[in-house]
Coordinates of C-alpha atoms (C1' of nucleotides) in Angstrom, one line a residue:
Chain C
X1 CA -1.6 -19.2 -13.9
X2 CA 0.5 -19.4 -10.7
X3 CA 3.4 -17.2 -9.9
X4 CA 6.0 -17.4 -7.3
X5 CA 9.3 -15.7 -6.7
X6 CA 11.9 -18.6 -6.6
X7 CA 15.6 -18.7 -6.6
X8 CA 15.3 -14.5 -6.8
X9 CA 13.3 -14.7 -10.2
X10 CA 9.5 -14.4 -10.8
X11 CA 8.7 -17.9 -12.2
X12 CA 5.2 -19.6 -13.4
X13 CA 4.3 -23.0 -13.2
X14 CA 4.0 -24.8 -16.2
X15 CA 2.6 -28.1 -17.5
X16 CA 4.0 -30.3 -20.2
X17 CA 1.0 -31.1 -22.3
X18 CA 0.8 -35.0 -23.2
X19 CA -2.1 -34.9 -25.8
X20 CA -2.7 -32.9 -29.1
X21 CA -3.1 -30.1 -29.9
X22 CA 0.3 -28.8 -28.7
X23 CA 1.6 -32.2 -27.3
X24 CA 4.8 -31.9 -25.6
X25 CA 4.6 -28.3 -25.4
X26 CA 4.4 -26.3 -22.3
X27 CA 0.9 -24.6 -21.1
X28 CA -0.5 -22.9 -18.0
X29 CA -2.4 -25.4 -16.0
X30 CA -6.2 -25.5 -16.1
X31 CA -9.1 -27.4 -17.4
X32 CA -12.7 -27.8 -18.0
X33 CA -15.3 -26.2 -16.1
X34 CA -17.8 -28.6 -14.2
X35 CA -21.6 -27.9 -14.3
X36 CA -22.3 -26.2 -11.1
X37 CA -19.2 -25.1 -10.7
X38 CA -17.8 -21.4 -10.3
X39 CA -14.8 -20.3 -12.3
X40 CA -12.9 -19.9 -8.9
X41 CA -13.7 -23.4 -7.7
X42 CA -12.7 -25.0 -11.1
X43 CA -9.3 -23.3 -11.3
X44 CA -8.8 -24.0 -7.5
X45 CA -9.7 -28.0 -8.3
X46 CA -7.5 -28.1 -11.3
X47 CA -4.5 -26.3 -9.5
X48 CA -5.0 -28.7 -6.5
X49 CA -3.4 -31.4 -8.8
X50 CA -0.3 -29.5 -9.1
X51 CA -0.3 -27.1 -6.0
X52 CA -1.6 -27.5 -2.3
X53 CA -4.3 -24.8 -2.5
X54 CA -3.4 -23.7 1.2
X55 CA -0.2 -22.2 -0.4
X56 CA -2.3 -20.2 -2.8
X57 CA -2.1 -16.8 -1.0
X58 CA -4.4 -14.7 -3.5
X59 CA -6.3 -15.6 -6.5
X60 CA -8.0 -13.2 -8.9
X61 CA -9.5 -13.1 -12.3
X62 CA -7.6 -11.7 -15.2
X63 CA -9.6 -12.1 -18.4
X64 CA -11.5 -14.2 -20.6
X65 CA -10.4 -15.0 -23.8
X66 CA -12.9 -15.9 -26.7
X67 CA -11.4 -15.6 -29.8
X68 CA -12.0 -18.8 -32.3
X69 CA -8.7 -18.8 -33.6
X70 CA -7.0 -19.3 -30.0
X71 CA -7.6 -22.9 -30.1
X72 CA -6.9 -25.2 -33.1
X73 CA -9.7 -27.7 -33.4
X74 CA -12.9 -27.3 -31.1
X75 CA -13.8 -23.6 -30.3
X76 CA -13.0 -23.0 -26.2
X77 CA -13.6 -20.0 -23.9
X78 CA -10.5 -19.5 -21.3
X79 CA -10.8 -17.3 -18.3
X80 CA -7.6 -16.8 -17.0
X81 CA -6.8 -16.7 -13.3
X82 CA -3.7 -15.1 -11.6
X83 CA -2.6 -17.3 -8.4
X84 CA 0.3 -16.3 -6.1
X85 CA 2.2 -18.4 -4.1
X86 CA 4.1 -16.9 -0.8
X87 CA 8.1 -17.5 -1.5
X88 CA 8.7 -19.6 1.4
X89 CA 6.3 -22.7 0.2
X90 CA 7.9 -25.2 -1.9
X91 CA 4.9 -27.2 -3.5
X92 CA 5.7 -30.4 -4.5
X93 CA 4.8 -30.5 -8.0
X94 CA 4.0 -33.4 -10.4
X95 CA 6.5 -34.7 -13.0
X96 CA 4.9 -33.3 -15.8
X97 CA 5.2 -29.7 -13.9
X98 CA 7.9 -27.2 -13.6
X99 CA 8.6 -23.6 -12.8
X100 CA 10.0 -21.3 -15.3
X101 CA 11.0 -17.9 -15.1
X102 CA 8.5 -15.5 -16.7
X103 CA 11.4 -13.8 -18.4
X104 CA 12.5 -16.6 -20.2
X105 CA 9.5 -18.6 -21.1
X106 CA 9.3 -21.9 -23.7
X107 CA 7.1 -21.6 -26.5
X108 CA 3.6 -21.8 -24.9
X109 CA 0.3 -23.8 -26.3
X110 CA -2.6 -21.7 -27.2
X111 CA -2.5 -17.9 -26.4
X112 CA -0.8 -18.7 -22.9
X113 CA 2.5 -16.7 -23.4
X114 CA 0.2 -13.5 -23.6
X115 CA -1.7 -14.8 -20.9
X116 CA 1.4 -15.2 -18.6
X117 CA 2.7 -11.8 -19.4
X118 CA -0.8 -10.2 -18.7
X119 CA -0.7 -11.8 -15.2
X120 CA 2.9 -10.5 -14.9
X121 CA 1.7 -6.9 -15.6
X122 CA -1.2 -7.2 -13.4
X123 CA 1.0 -8.2 -10.4
X124 CA 3.4 -5.7 -11.4
X125 CA 0.9 -2.7 -11.4
X126 CA -0.6 -4.0 -8.1
X127 CA 2.8 -4.0 -6.2
X128 CA 2.5 -0.2 -6.8
X129 CA -0.9 0.6 -5.4
X130 CA -1.8 -2.3 -3.4
X131 CA -0.7 -4.5 -0.5
X132 CA -0.6 -7.4 -2.9
X133 CA 3.0 -8.3 -1.5
X134 CA 1.3 -10.3 1.2
X135 CA 1.0 -12.9 -1.4
X136 CA 4.6 -13.3 -2.5
X137 CA 6.1 -13.1 0.9
X138 CA 6.5 -15.3 4.1
X139 CA 4.8 -14.4 7.2
X140 CA 7.7 -12.6 8.7
X141 CA 10.7 -11.1 6.7
X142 CA 13.2 -8.6 6.9
X143 CA 13.1 -5.3 4.8
X144 CA 16.1 -6.8 2.7
X145 CA 14.3 -9.9 1.9
X146 CA 11.0 -8.0 1.0
X147 CA 13.0 -5.9 -1.3
X148 CA 14.6 -9.0 -3.2
X149 CA 10.8 -10.1 -3.6
X150 CA 9.9 -6.9 -5.0
X151 CA 12.7 -6.7 -7.2
X152 CA 12.3 -10.0 -8.8
X153 CA 8.7 -9.5 -9.3
X154 CA 9.2 -5.9 -10.8
X155 CA 12.1 -6.7 -13.0
X156 CA 14.3 -3.9 -11.5
X157 CA 16.3 -3.2 -8.4
X158 CA 14.3 -2.0 -5.8
X159 CA 15.7 0.4 -2.9
X160 CA 15.2 -1.0 0.6
X161 CA 15.3 2.4 2.4
X162 CA 12.3 3.7 0.2
X163 CA 10.4 0.4 0.0
X164 CA 10.1 0.3 4.1
X165 CA 9.3 4.0 4.0
X166 CA 6.6 3.7 1.6
X167 CA 4.9 0.5 2.8
X168 CA 5.1 1.8 6.4
X169 CA 3.8 5.2 5.6
X170 CA 0.7 3.2 4.3
X171 CA 0.6 1.0 7.0
X172 CA 0.9 -2.1 4.7
X173 CA 3.6 -3.3 7.0
X174 CA 4.1 -3.6 10.7
X175 CA 7.0 -4.7 12.9
X176 CA 7.0 -7.6 14.9
X177 CA 9.4 -6.7 17.4
X178 CA 11.7 -9.5 16.6
X179 CA 14.9 -9.6 14.8
X180 CA 16.4 -12.2 12.3
X181 CA 19.9 -13.6 13.5
X182 CA 22.7 -12.4 11.2
X183 CA 24.3 -14.6 8.8
X184 CA 27.6 -16.2 9.2
X185 CA 29.3 -13.2 7.7
X186 CA 27.8 -10.7 10.1
X187 CA 25.9 -7.7 9.9
X188 CA 23.3 -6.0 11.5
X189 CA 20.5 -8.1 12.5
X190 CA 17.3 -7.3 10.3
X191 CA 13.9 -6.4 12.0
X192 CA 11.3 -8.8 11.3
X193 CA 8.0 -7.5 9.7
X194 CA 4.9 -8.6 8.7
X195 CA 2.0 -7.5 6.1
X196 CA -0.8 -6.1 8.6
X197 CA -3.5 -7.7 6.4
X198 CA -3.4 -10.6 3.9
X199 CA -6.4 -9.7 2.0
X200 CA -6.2 -7.6 -0.8
X201 CA -6.3 -3.8 0.0
X202 CA -6.0 -0.7 -2.5
X203 CA -3.5 1.6 -0.5
X204 CA -3.0 4.4 -3.0
X205 CA -6.5 5.0 -3.8
X206 CA -6.7 7.7 -6.4
X207 CA -3.4 9.1 -8.0
X208 CA -5.4 12.2 -8.7
X209 CA -8.8 14.1 -8.8
X210 CA -9.4 13.0 -5.4
X211 CA -12.6 14.2 -3.8
X212 CA -12.1 17.8 -2.6
X213 CA -12.0 18.6 1.1
X214 CA -9.6 18.7 3.8
X215 CA -7.2 15.8 4.3
X216 CA -8.9 12.7 5.3
X217 CA -8.8 12.1 9.3
X218 CA -5.3 9.7 10.3
X219 CA -7.2 6.9 11.9
X220 CA -4.8 5.5 14.8
Chain J
X1 CA -23.4 -2.2 -19.7
X2 CA -23.3 1.3 -21.3
X3 CA -22.7 4.4 -19.3
X4 CA -23.2 8.0 -20.5
X5 CA -23.2 11.3 -18.9
X6 CA -26.8 12.4 -19.6
X7 CA -28.3 15.6 -17.9
X8 CA -25.4 16.1 -15.5
X9 CA -25.6 12.6 -14.3
X10 CA -24.0 9.5 -14.8
X11 CA -26.5 7.2 -16.4
X12 CA -26.6 3.4 -17.4
X13 CA -28.5 2.1 -20.5
X14 CA -31.5 -0.3 -19.0
X15 CA -33.6 -2.9 -20.9
X16 CA -36.9 -4.1 -19.5
X17 CA -37.4 -7.3 -19.4
X18 CA -40.5 -8.8 -21.1
X19 CA -39.9 -12.5 -20.2
X20 CA -39.4 -14.7 -17.2
X21 CA -37.4 -14.9 -15.5
X22 CA -37.3 -11.3 -13.8
X23 CA -40.2 -10.2 -16.3
X24 CA -40.9 -6.3 -16.1
X25 CA -37.5 -5.7 -14.3
X26 CA -34.8 -3.9 -15.5
X27 CA -31.6 -5.3 -16.8
X28 CA -28.6 -4.7 -18.6
X29 CA -28.7 -5.1 -22.1
X30 CA -27.1 -8.2 -23.6
X31 CA -27.6 -11.7 -24.8
X32 CA -26.5 -15.3 -25.8
X33 CA -22.8 -15.7 -27.7
X34 CA -23.1 -17.4 -31.1
X35 CA -20.7 -19.9 -32.3
X36 CA -17.5 -18.7 -33.7
X37 CA -18.0 -15.1 -32.2
X38 CA -15.8 -13.2 -29.6
X39 CA -17.2 -11.9 -27.0
X40 CA -16.9 -8.6 -27.6
X41 CA -18.4 -9.3 -31.3
X42 CA -21.3 -10.8 -29.1
X43 CA -21.8 -7.6 -27.0
X44 CA -21.5 -5.3 -29.9
X45 CA -24.0 -6.9 -32.0
X46 CA -26.4 -7.2 -28.9
X47 CA -26.0 -3.5 -28.3
X48 CA -26.5 -2.6 -31.7
X49 CA -30.1 -3.0 -31.1
X50 CA -30.2 -0.5 -28.4
X51 CA -27.6 2.0 -29.3
X52 CA -25.5 2.7 -32.5
X53 CA -22.0 1.0 -32.4
X54 CA -20.7 3.9 -33.8
X55 CA -21.7 5.9 -30.7
X56 CA -19.5 3.4 -28.5
X57 CA -16.3 5.3 -28.0
X58 CA -14.9 3.1 -25.7
X59 CA -15.6 -0.8 -24.9
X60 CA -13.8 -3.0 -22.5
X61 CA -14.0 -6.3 -20.4
X62 CA -15.0 -6.2 -16.8
X63 CA -15.3 -9.8 -15.2
X64 CA -16.8 -13.1 -15.9
X65 CA -19.5 -14.1 -13.5
X66 CA -20.1 -17.8 -13.0
X67 CA -21.9 -18.2 -9.7
X68 CA -24.5 -21.0 -10.3
X69 CA -27.1 -18.8 -8.0
X70 CA -26.8 -15.8 -10.2
X71 CA -29.5 -17.0 -12.5
X72 CA -32.5 -19.0 -11.1
X73 CA -33.3 -21.5 -13.8
X74 CA -30.3 -22.7 -16.1
X75 CA -26.9 -21.9 -15.0
X76 CA -25.2 -19.2 -17.1
X77 CA -22.0 -17.9 -17.1
X78 CA -21.9 -13.9 -18.2
X79 CA -19.0 -11.8 -19.2
X80 CA -19.7 -8.2 -18.3
X81 CA -18.4 -5.4 -20.6
X82 CA -18.4 -1.7 -20.2
X83 CA -19.1 0.7 -22.9
X84 CA -18.9 4.6 -22.8
X85 CA -20.9 6.8 -25.1
X86 CA -19.9 10.4 -25.5
X87 CA -22.3 13.0 -23.7
X88 CA -23.0 14.6 -27.1
X89 CA -24.3 11.4 -28.7
X90 CA -28.2 11.1 -28.2
X91 CA -28.7 7.6 -29.4
X92 CA -32.3 6.8 -30.1
X93 CA -33.1 4.0 -28.0
X94 CA -36.3 1.5 -28.3
X95 CA -39.2 1.7 -26.3
X96 CA -38.2 -1.0 -23.9
X97 CA -34.8 0.9 -23.1
X98 CA -34.4 3.7 -20.9
X99 CA -31.4 5.5 -19.2
X100 CA -31.5 5.3 -15.6
X101 CA -28.9 7.4 -13.1
X102 CA -26.3 4.8 -11.7
X103 CA -26.6 6.6 -8.2
X104 CA -30.5 5.7 -8.4
X105 CA -30.8 2.1 -9.9
X106 CA -34.4 0.6 -9.7
X107 CA -34.1 -3.1 -8.8
X108 CA -32.1 -4.8 -11.4
X109 CA -32.5 -8.5 -12.5
X110 CA -29.8 -11.2 -12.1
X111 CA -26.6 -9.7 -10.4
X112 CA -26.8 -6.6 -12.7
X113 CA -26.8 -4.3 -10.0
X114 CA -23.4 -5.4 -8.7
X115 CA -22.1 -5.4 -12.4
X116 CA -23.3 -1.6 -12.9
X117 CA -21.6 -0.5 -9.6
X118 CA -18.6 -2.4 -10.7
X119 CA -18.8 -0.6 -14.1
X120 CA -19.0 2.7 -12.1
X121 CA -16.1 2.0 -10.1
X122 CA -13.7 0.8 -13.2
X123 CA -14.6 4.2 -15.0
X124 CA -14.0 6.2 -11.9
X125 CA -10.7 4.7 -11.0
X126 CA -9.5 5.0 -15.0
X127 CA -10.5 8.5 -15.0
X128 CA -7.8 9.0 -12.4
X129 CA -5.0 7.3 -14.2
X130 CA -5.7 7.2 -18.1
X131 CA -7.1 9.1 -20.6
X132 CA -10.7 7.5 -20.7
X133 CA -12.2 10.8 -20.6
X134 CA -12.1 10.9 -24.4
X135 CA -15.1 8.2 -24.4
X136 CA -17.3 10.6 -22.1
X137 CA -16.5 13.8 -24.2
X138 CA -17.4 15.3 -27.1
X139 CA -14.8 16.0 -30.0
X140 CA -14.3 19.6 -28.6
X141 CA -15.2 21.0 -25.2
X142 CA -14.2 23.8 -22.8
X143 CA -12.5 23.0 -19.5
X144 CA -15.9 23.7 -17.6
X145 CA -17.8 21.2 -19.7
X146 CA -15.1 18.6 -19.2
X147 CA -15.2 19.4 -15.5
X148 CA -19.1 18.9 -15.3
X149 CA -18.6 15.3 -17.1
X150 CA -15.6 14.4 -14.8
X151 CA -17.7 15.7 -11.9
X152 CA -20.6 13.6 -12.7
X153 CA -18.6 10.5 -13.5
X154 CA -16.8 10.8 -10.2
X155 CA -19.7 11.8 -8.2
X156 CA -18.0 14.7 -6.6
X157 CA -17.0 18.3 -7.5
X158 CA -14.0 18.7 -9.7
X159 CA -12.0 21.7 -9.8
X160 CA -11.7 23.2 -13.5
X161 CA -8.4 24.8 -12.6
X162 CA -6.8 21.4 -11.4
X163 CA -8.3 19.4 -13.8
X164 CA -6.9 21.5 -16.7
X165 CA -3.5 21.6 -15.3
X166 CA -3.4 17.9 -14.4
X167 CA -4.4 16.9 -18.4
X168 CA -2.3 19.5 -20.1
X169 CA 0.8 18.6 -17.7
X170 CA 0.1 14.7 -18.8
X171 CA -0.6 15.6 -22.3
X172 CA -4.2 14.0 -22.7
X173 CA -5.8 17.1 -23.8
X174 CA -4.6 19.6 -26.4
X175 CA -5.7 23.2 -27.4
X176 CA -7.7 23.6 -30.6
X177 CA -6.8 27.4 -30.6
X178 CA -10.7 27.9 -31.0
X179 CA -13.1 29.5 -28.5
X180 CA -16.7 28.9 -27.8
X181 CA -19.1 31.9 -28.0
X182 CA -20.0 33.2 -24.5
X183 CA -23.8 32.5 -23.6
X184 CA -26.5 35.1 -23.5
X185 CA -25.5 35.9 -19.9
X186 CA -22.0 36.7 -21.1
X187 CA -18.8 35.9 -19.4
X188 CA -15.3 35.1 -21.0
X189 CA -15.5 32.7 -23.8
X190 CA -13.8 29.5 -23.2
X191 CA -11.1 27.9 -25.0
X192 CA -12.0 24.8 -26.9
X193 CA -9.8 21.6 -26.0
X194 CA -9.8 18.1 -27.5
X195 CA -8.2 14.9 -26.3
X196 CA -4.9 14.3 -28.1
X197 CA -5.8 10.4 -28.5
X198 CA -9.1 8.6 -28.6
X199 CA -7.5 5.3 -27.5
X200 CA -7.2 4.2 -24.0
X201 CA -3.7 5.1 -22.5
X202 CA -2.3 4.9 -19.1
X203 CA -1.1 8.4 -18.1
X204 CA 0.0 7.9 -14.7
X205 CA 2.0 4.7 -15.1
X206 CA 3.2 4.0 -11.7
X207 CA 2.3 5.5 -8.7
X208 CA 5.5 4.0 -6.5
X209 CA 7.9 1.8 -7.0
X210 CA 9.2 3.3 -10.5
X211 CA 12.4 1.9 -11.9
X212 CA 15.4 3.5 -10.7
X213 CA 17.3 6.0 -12.7
X214 CA 17.5 9.8 -14.0
X215 CA 14.1 11.3 -15.0
X216 CA 12.6 9.9 -17.9
X217 CA 13.5 12.1 -21.0
X218 CA 11.0 14.5 -22.1
X219 CA 9.6 13.5 -25.6
X220 CA 8.9 16.7 -27.4
Chain F
dG1 C1' 39.9 -2.6 13.5
dC2 C1' 37.3 -4.2 9.6
dA3 C1' 34.0 -5.7 6.6
dA4 C1' 29.0 -6.7 5.9
dA5 C1' 24.4 -5.6 6.5
dA6 C1' 20.6 -2.6 8.2
dG7 C1' 18.5 1.4 9.4
dT8 C1' 17.9 6.7 9.8
dG9 C1' 18.6 11.6 8.6
dT10 C1' 18.1 15.1 5.1
dT11 C1' 17.9 17.2 0.9
dG12 C1' 15.8 17.8 -3.4
dT13 C1' 12.1 17.5 -6.9
dG14 C1' 7.8 16.9 -8.9
dT15 C1' 3.0 16.9 -8.3
dC16 C1' -1.0 17.9 -6.6
dT17 C1' -4.8 21.1 -4.0
dA18 C1' -6.3 25.1 -2.6
dC19 C1' -7.0 30.1 -3.3
dA20 C1' -6.3 34.6 -4.7
dC21 C1' -6.1 37.5 -8.5
dC22 C1' -6.5 39.1 -13.4
dC23 C1' -8.9 38.4 -17.7
dA24 C1' -13.1 38.7 -21.4
dT25 C1' -17.6 39.1 -22.7
dG26 C1' -22.8 40.9 -22.2
dT27 C1' -26.0 43.9 -20.6
Chain E
dA1 C1' -20.1 49.8 -14.5
dC2 C1' -21.3 45.1 -13.0
dA3 C1' -22.4 40.4 -13.4
dT4 C1' -20.8 36.3 -15.2
dG5 C1' -17.8 32.5 -16.5
dG6 C1' -12.8 31.5 -17.8
dG7 C1' -7.9 31.5 -16.8
dT8 C1' -3.5 32.2 -14.3
dG9 C1' -0.2 33.0 -10.6
dT10 C1' 1.3 31.2 -6.6
dA11 C1' 2.0 29.2 -2.2
dG12 C1' 1.8 24.9 0.5
dA13 C1' 1.4 20.2 1.5
dC14 C1' 3.0 15.7 0.6
dA15 C1' 5.2 11.8 -1.2
dC16 C1' 8.8 10.1 -3.4
dA17 C1' 13.9 9.0 -4.9
dA18 C1' 18.6 9.8 -4.0
dC19 C1' 22.4 9.5 -1.0
dA20 C1' 25.2 10.3 3.1
dC21 C1' 25.9 8.5 7.6
dT22 C1' 25.2 5.5 11.4
dT23 C1' 24.4 1.3 13.9
dT24 C1' 24.8 -3.3 14.8
dT25 C1' 26.7 -7.7 13.9
dG26 C1' 30.8 -11.6 12.8
dC27 C1' 35.4 -12.3 12.3

DNA sequence: GCAAAAGTGTTGTGTCTACACCCATGT
DNA sequence: ACATGGGTGTAGACACAACACTTTTGC
């Protein structure tokens, strides 16, 4: 499944099935594994027909579903993946494919609704303790823009003040030194930031039960 | 993979392979999926030959590995599971099966070493933000006994003082009201506790970026 | 000057670690 | 009494949320 914040909402890319079972209903894009192919290669290959692979800023495995009743005819195992597309990408998608807000999903084929919700939960959890925001955000952004992305993904308002402090304290963000020009209505120009790394890092390692000893050295 | 704290160490149940490939080397117990069977049913069935299923206090999926080079001959996908056995269980294991400390693994077949280490990391992380300790501990225990279990699983010393306070504050533990008789060397008898629930619960929901609003009501 | 948007200062709260101290038992 | 192990009190560090206030722009 591919998620992106579009028009201020967290949306998922859905594909309208042409064939039975579940003809005409919506489904997560994907397909069969070819011999000798890894699961990740396979999902990238199938997604390439829908989204340019270069726009996938992050891809991780969610879960493998094996319940026999998840498919009506043949028994099928499915390994779900979560892919994220930065909000400044606008992939040209085929006619049978559309973005849908995760908060207002149409009826989905198979167990895809539960997979889509699981993917959203995975993203929400990781926004809290990793730098995964890099995969939702453009290369450079103001804190306000980032707040809107986090707000859309988390489903609740986020304070720009505290978001900035948390992400700077954790050294997830760094300043570019540049400013964004203010809009036609005025307002102070926002400073532009970027994510320090574009690979997943855990930034809040252990909530509790940390190893004993003096505070970890600050590495400058 | 099955983990248990035995003799003060986190250990994993390994099975000595009789057949090629990797004959005589150690491997995680498991086996093929039968048609119409879920992955969880399958791992439970295969583990039943090694460990009494009633002793598996927790079982969760880890990850599906699909690299073609992970097996020498045939291409095999494998879905890894993490199972936990309470420290007071002592399953009678077959002759070809032995417990090994995860910190001193023998050379393992396939990619099983990396799976074993991934399982240990999953356990360590969840000890921090869930009640997963219920699956390592006996039905009743003193805080000191629980501290030793957490210490073995986490790989570092744990303070009984703080462990007690964290787990009581989160309402993960509850007192049984009873005491454990002191040992032959004396000492104050320890109070006996138990885990309030024996199903996995997240007890430290979000590290940061909590939804706004007044503090959540305390539910007595 | 005024509205709009961004950013900083500051206070309060809650959770955790560390450590000193007190309690209950056996010999 | 003293050793051994269990439990409590308390202080300090830290991270976070909330909110007031200041800064910088367009009109």
